[in-house]
Amino acid sequence: MTSTIPPRNTPMTFPDPDLMKQVNSRFVSGVTVVTALDGDTPRGLAVNAFSSISLDPPTVMVAVQHTSSTHDCLYRTGHLAINILSAGQLDVVKTFATKSADKFAGLDWTPGPHGSPLLEGSAARMEVEIRERLLASTHTVFICRVVHAEAADIPSMVYSAGRFFDGSALDPLA
């Protein structure tokens, strides 16, 4: 097998955004709500760009679009929370996926050790210290050290092809 490397002066072409949506929809991801305090006001948004980087030391990353109304609050703060939603929190993800002014109205949450909102009923929750902020095109990637973590014995929510699923209802392959 051979590959050809285009000459340096050849303009780069990129796949069409609609094709990229189709490609990305084939990836199954968990569903998270990232939260932080903006002064005394809790802020948050739904994020599916979350990943564990390392277990030792415990390090994770989230990516947030610059145009998000929560982005600037996250960029300024030193800590944030990542709430991994449970299968019973469809109403929560729908709220945090909107531009609502008060996404926390009627929502039960407790402050983490550094004040970040931890959502009640989540499958897992963690508070993290932001260590790096990397600009990546239209997003900021936050590299974070986990300083507090909790997990509940309830199924998580998963997302694929524009739909939400109960993570415990997936058919195992082996």
XYZ file of N, CA and C in Angstrom, residues 20-141:
366
model
N -19.848 15.357 8.231
C -19.224 15.218 9.544
C -20.266 14.953 10.629
N -21.455 15.549 10.499
C -22.533 15.255 11.452
C -22.908 13.779 11.374
N -22.985 13.242 10.156
C -23.304 11.821 9.991
C -22.206 10.940 10.587
N -20.963 11.292 10.323
C -19.839 10.517 10.854
C -19.856 10.551 12.380
N -19.976 11.738 12.963
C -19.961 11.871 14.422
C -21.157 11.198 15.084
N -22.292 11.123 14.376
C -23.483 10.498 14.965
C -23.303 8.999 15.152
N -22.311 8.416 14.520
C -22.044 6.976 14.675
C -21.304 6.661 15.971
N -20.814 7.696 16.648
C -20.086 7.508 17.890
C -21.059 7.611 19.058
N -21.104 6.600 19.890
C -21.960 6.613 21.073
C -21.188 7.295 22.202
N -21.826 8.250 22.852
C -21.150 8.955 23.947
C -22.043 9.012 25.171
N -21.419 9.291 26.294
C -22.172 9.556 27.499
C -22.756 10.955 27.427
N -23.570 11.287 28.400
C -24.213 12.600 28.428
C -23.824 13.284 29.741
N -23.234 14.468 29.635
C -22.814 15.195 30.821
C -23.428 16.590 30.850
N -23.522 17.119 32.046
C -23.837 18.526 32.243
C -22.651 19.104 33.012
N -22.028 20.119 32.427
C -20.886 20.789 33.042
C -21.421 22.036 33.739
N -21.044 22.200 35.013
C -21.570 23.301 35.821
C -20.449 24.041 36.539
N -20.729 25.286 36.883
C -19.794 26.106 37.659
C -20.582 27.234 38.298
N -19.959 27.870 39.263
C -20.562 29.059 39.856
C -19.994 30.293 39.179
N -20.876 31.228 38.851
C -20.507 32.518 38.290
C -20.851 33.534 39.378
N -19.890 33.785 40.271
C -20.199 34.544 41.488
C -21.028 33.640 42.375
N -22.282 34.038 42.639
C -23.205 33.197 43.409
C -24.224 32.496 42.522
N -24.131 32.701 41.210
C -25.113 32.157 40.279
C -24.610 30.869 39.640
N -25.374 29.762 39.763
C -24.961 28.525 39.099
C -25.216 28.611 37.594
N -24.279 28.106 36.820
C -24.386 28.080 35.356
C -24.078 26.656 34.901
N -24.560 26.308 33.714
C -24.255 24.981 33.199
C -24.736 24.778 31.780
N -24.253 23.711 31.164
C -24.651 23.345 29.811
C -24.432 21.862 29.601
N -25.186 21.304 28.645
C -25.018 19.902 28.259
C -23.777 19.793 27.380
N -22.953 18.778 27.660
C -21.696 18.589 26.922
C -21.535 17.102 26.621
N -21.315 16.756 25.346
C -20.999 15.354 25.062
C -19.522 15.181 24.721
N -18.777 16.280 24.637
C -17.336 16.207 24.382
C -16.601 16.141 25.714
N -16.642 14.959 26.329
C -16.004 14.682 27.612
C -15.223 13.392 27.469
N -14.076 13.327 28.110
C -13.302 12.092 28.081
C -12.349 12.031 29.268
N -12.112 10.821 29.725
C -11.064 10.575 30.707
C -9.730 10.591 29.971
N -8.732 11.207 30.557
C -7.393 11.224 29.962
C -6.478 10.270 30.712
N -6.555 10.297 32.048
C -5.639 9.495 32.858
C -6.309 9.139 34.179
N -5.995 7.947 34.708
C -6.488 7.562 36.025
C -5.524 7.953 37.131
N -4.244 8.082 36.795
C -3.231 8.403 37.800
C -2.199 9.357 37.209
N -2.321 10.657 37.459
C -3.338 11.283 38.294
C -4.666 11.374 37.536
N -5.793 11.414 38.263
C -7.095 11.451 37.593
C -7.273 12.763 36.810
N -7.313 12.631 35.489
C -7.359 13.795 34.597
C -8.428 13.554 33.534
N -9.245 14.574 33.288
C -10.316 14.507 32.292
C -10.274 15.749 31.423
N -11.058 15.718 30.337
C -11.181 16.907 29.494
C -12.630 17.083 29.066
N -13.001 18.348 28.873
C -14.285 18.704 28.271
C -14.014 19.798 27.249
N -14.817 19.815 26.204
C -14.696 20.859 25.184
C -16.009 21.633 25.134
N -15.893 22.965 25.133
C -17.068 23.845 25.157
C -16.931 24.880 24.052
N -18.003 25.027 23.291
C -18.022 25.992 22.192
C -17.934 27.420 22.733
N -17.146 28.247 22.043
C -16.940 29.640 22.475
C -18.233 30.434 22.541
N -19.206 30.103 21.692
C -20.452 30.868 21.649
C -21.436 30.468 22.744
N -21.126 29.447 23.528
C -22.012 29.041 24.620
C -22.109 30.169 25.642
N -23.311 30.381 26.168
C -23.487 31.422 27.190
C -22.764 31.064 28.484
N -22.355 29.818 28.653
C -21.634 29.382 29.858
C -20.122 29.415 29.662
N -19.656 29.548 28.431
C -18.223 29.455 28.133
C -17.387 30.429 28.960
N -17.752 31.697 28.984
C -16.918 32.694 29.665
C -16.826 32.428 31.167
N -17.930 31.992 31.764
C -17.917 31.625 33.188
C -16.930 30.485 33.411
N -16.976 29.455 32.565
C -16.059 28.315 32.701
C -14.613 28.753 32.485
N -14.402 29.663 31.542
C -13.040 30.109 31.241
C -12.423 30.870 32.418
N -13.276 31.618 33.154
C -12.790 32.430 34.279
C -12.576 31.627 35.556
N -13.311 30.547 35.725
C -13.295 29.852 37.014
C -12.094 28.921 37.154
N -11.813 28.525 38.372
C -10.724 27.576 38.616
C -11.212 26.144 38.755
N -12.523 25.979 39.070
C -13.110 24.651 39.262
C -14.439 24.568 38.523
N -14.791 23.370 38.118
C -16.098 23.112 37.521
C -16.507 21.704 37.894
N -17.775 21.380 37.675
C -18.272 20.036 37.941
C -18.697 19.386 36.638
N -18.488 18.091 36.570
C -18.946 17.283 35.440
C -19.919 16.272 36.019
N -21.174 16.379 35.610
C -22.242 15.507 36.073
C -22.569 14.534 34.953
N -22.304 13.253 35.166
C -22.608 12.219 34.176
C -24.049 11.801 34.438
N -24.930 12.120 33.493
C -26.356 11.972 33.743
C -26.799 10.516 33.770
N -27.832 10.272 34.576
C -28.440 8.947 34.661
C -29.541 8.837 33.610
N -29.966 7.606 33.381
C -31.021 7.358 32.387
C -32.322 8.058 32.764
N -32.504 8.398 34.034
C -33.722 9.076 34.478
C -33.681 10.586 34.410
N -32.652 11.143 33.790
C -32.506 12.603 33.773
C -32.709 13.228 32.386
N -33.597 12.668 31.599
C -33.857 13.228 30.270
C -34.328 14.681 30.355
N -35.163 14.987 31.338
C -35.627 16.366 31.509
C -34.464 17.308 31.826
N -33.459 16.818 32.559
C -32.302 17.638 32.917
C -31.480 17.974 31.680
N -31.173 16.969 30.851
C -30.362 17.248 29.658
C -31.113 18.173 28.707
N -32.420 18.009 28.600
C -33.195 18.891 27.710
C -33.144 20.338 28.212
N -33.193 20.536 29.519
C -33.099 21.889 30.083
C -31.724 22.493 29.823
N -30.658 21.724 30.080
C -29.310 22.262 29.949
C -28.854 22.380 28.492
N -29.614 21.824 27.559
C -29.303 21.986 26.138
C -29.958 23.248 25.566
N -30.698 23.980 26.388
C -31.374 25.196 25.931
C -30.578 26.439 26.315
N -31.077 27.577 25.891
C -30.485 28.872 26.242
C -31.231 29.515 27.415
N -31.977 28.726 28.178
C -32.759 29.233 29.305
C -31.882 30.060 30.248
N -32.459 31.141 30.765
C -31.719 32.027 31.677
C -31.450 31.355 33.021
N -32.407 30.562 33.526
C -32.211 29.895 34.819
C -32.444 28.397 34.660
N -31.409 27.697 34.292
C -31.493 26.246 34.076
C -31.593 25.485 35.399
N -31.323 26.141 36.518
C -31.333 25.481 37.821
C -32.670 25.624 38.549
N -33.636 26.317 37.948
C -34.941 26.500 38.598
C -35.582 25.138 38.866
N -35.894 24.887 40.129
C -36.547 23.635 40.514
C -35.642 22.412 40.490
N -34.354 22.599 40.322
C -33.404 21.489 40.225
C -32.667 21.310 41.556
N -32.531 20.065 41.993
C -31.805 19.786 43.227
C -30.320 19.611 42.919
N -29.498 20.367 43.658
C -28.045 20.249 43.514
C -27.389 20.618 44.830
N -26.161 20.161 44.980
C -25.376 20.501 46.153
C -24.027 21.027 45.686
N -23.416 21.923 46.448
C -22.097 22.407 46.054
C -21.027 21.353 46.336
N -20.086 21.219 45.410
C -18.932 20.361 45.635
C -17.992 21.032 46.622
N -16.884 20.386 46.958
C -15.930 20.961 47.905
C -15.435 22.361 47.523
N -15.420 22.673 46.232
C -14.986 23.998 45.779
C -16.160 24.831 45.266
N -17.394 24.381 45.552
C -18.587 25.158 45.233
C -19.287 24.824 43.936
N -18.693 24.040 43.060
C -19.322 23.736 41.765
C -20.589 22.906 41.967
N -21.661 23.216 41.222
C -22.929 22.504 41.400
C -22.859 21.032 40.964
N -23.155 20.145 41.921
C -23.251 18.710 41.664
C -24.737 18.367 41.606
N -25.203 17.855 40.469
C -26.627 17.604 40.258
C -27.075 16.308 40.923
N -28.142 16.408 41.705
C -28.720 15.230 42.364
C -29.299 14.299 41.299
N -29.184 12.992 41.526
C -29.746 12.003 40.608
C -28.821 11.596 39.483
N -27.616 12.162 39.440
C -26.660 11.817 38.385
C -26.058 10.438 38.649
N -25.658 9.750 37.589
C -25.011 8.442 37.714
C -23.629 8.595 38.336
N -22.970 9.693 38.031
C -21.655 10.001 38.616
C -21.478 11.509 38.564
N -20.661 12.019 39.488
C -20.393 13.454 39.532
C -18.967 13.647 40.012
N -18.354 14.683 39.475
C -16.995 15.000 39.901
C -16.798 16.503 39.866
N -15.945 16.958 40.762
C -15.513 18.346 40.710
C -14.044 18.317 40.318
N -13.671 19.243 39.456
C -12.323 19.230 38.898
C -11.697 20.612 38.987
N -10.379 20.607 39.018
C -9.610 21.845 38.960
C -9.131 22.004 37.522
N -9.410 23.153 36.918
C -8.966 23.392 35.544
C -7.466 23.634 35.555
N -6.729 22.831 34.794
C -5.266 22.951 34.738
C -4.796 23.638 33.467
N -5.518 23.406 32.347
C -5.142 24.016 31.072
C -6.390 24.387 30.297
N -6.289 25.436 29.508
C -7.345 25.879 28.605
C -6.716 25.961 27.222
N -7.136 25.077 26.340
C -6.552 25.009 25.003
C -7.563 25.493 23.975
N -7.167 26.459 23.163
C -8.052 26.940 22.106
C -7.986 25.963 20.951
N -9.148 25.464 20.538
C -9.234 24.485 19.460
C -10.337 24.913 18.509
N -9.984 25.752 17.546
C -10.940 26.229 16.546
C -12.102 26.946 17.231
N -13.302 26.366 17.179
C -14.503 27.002 17.730
C -14.742 26.673 19.197
N -13.854 25.884 19.804
C -14.048 25.409 21.170
C -12.835 25.698 22.055
N -13.066 25.648 23.353
C -11.981 25.610 24.322
C -11.995 24.214 24.929
N -10.829 23.586 24.965
C -10.689 22.287 25.616
C -10.122 22.560 27.011
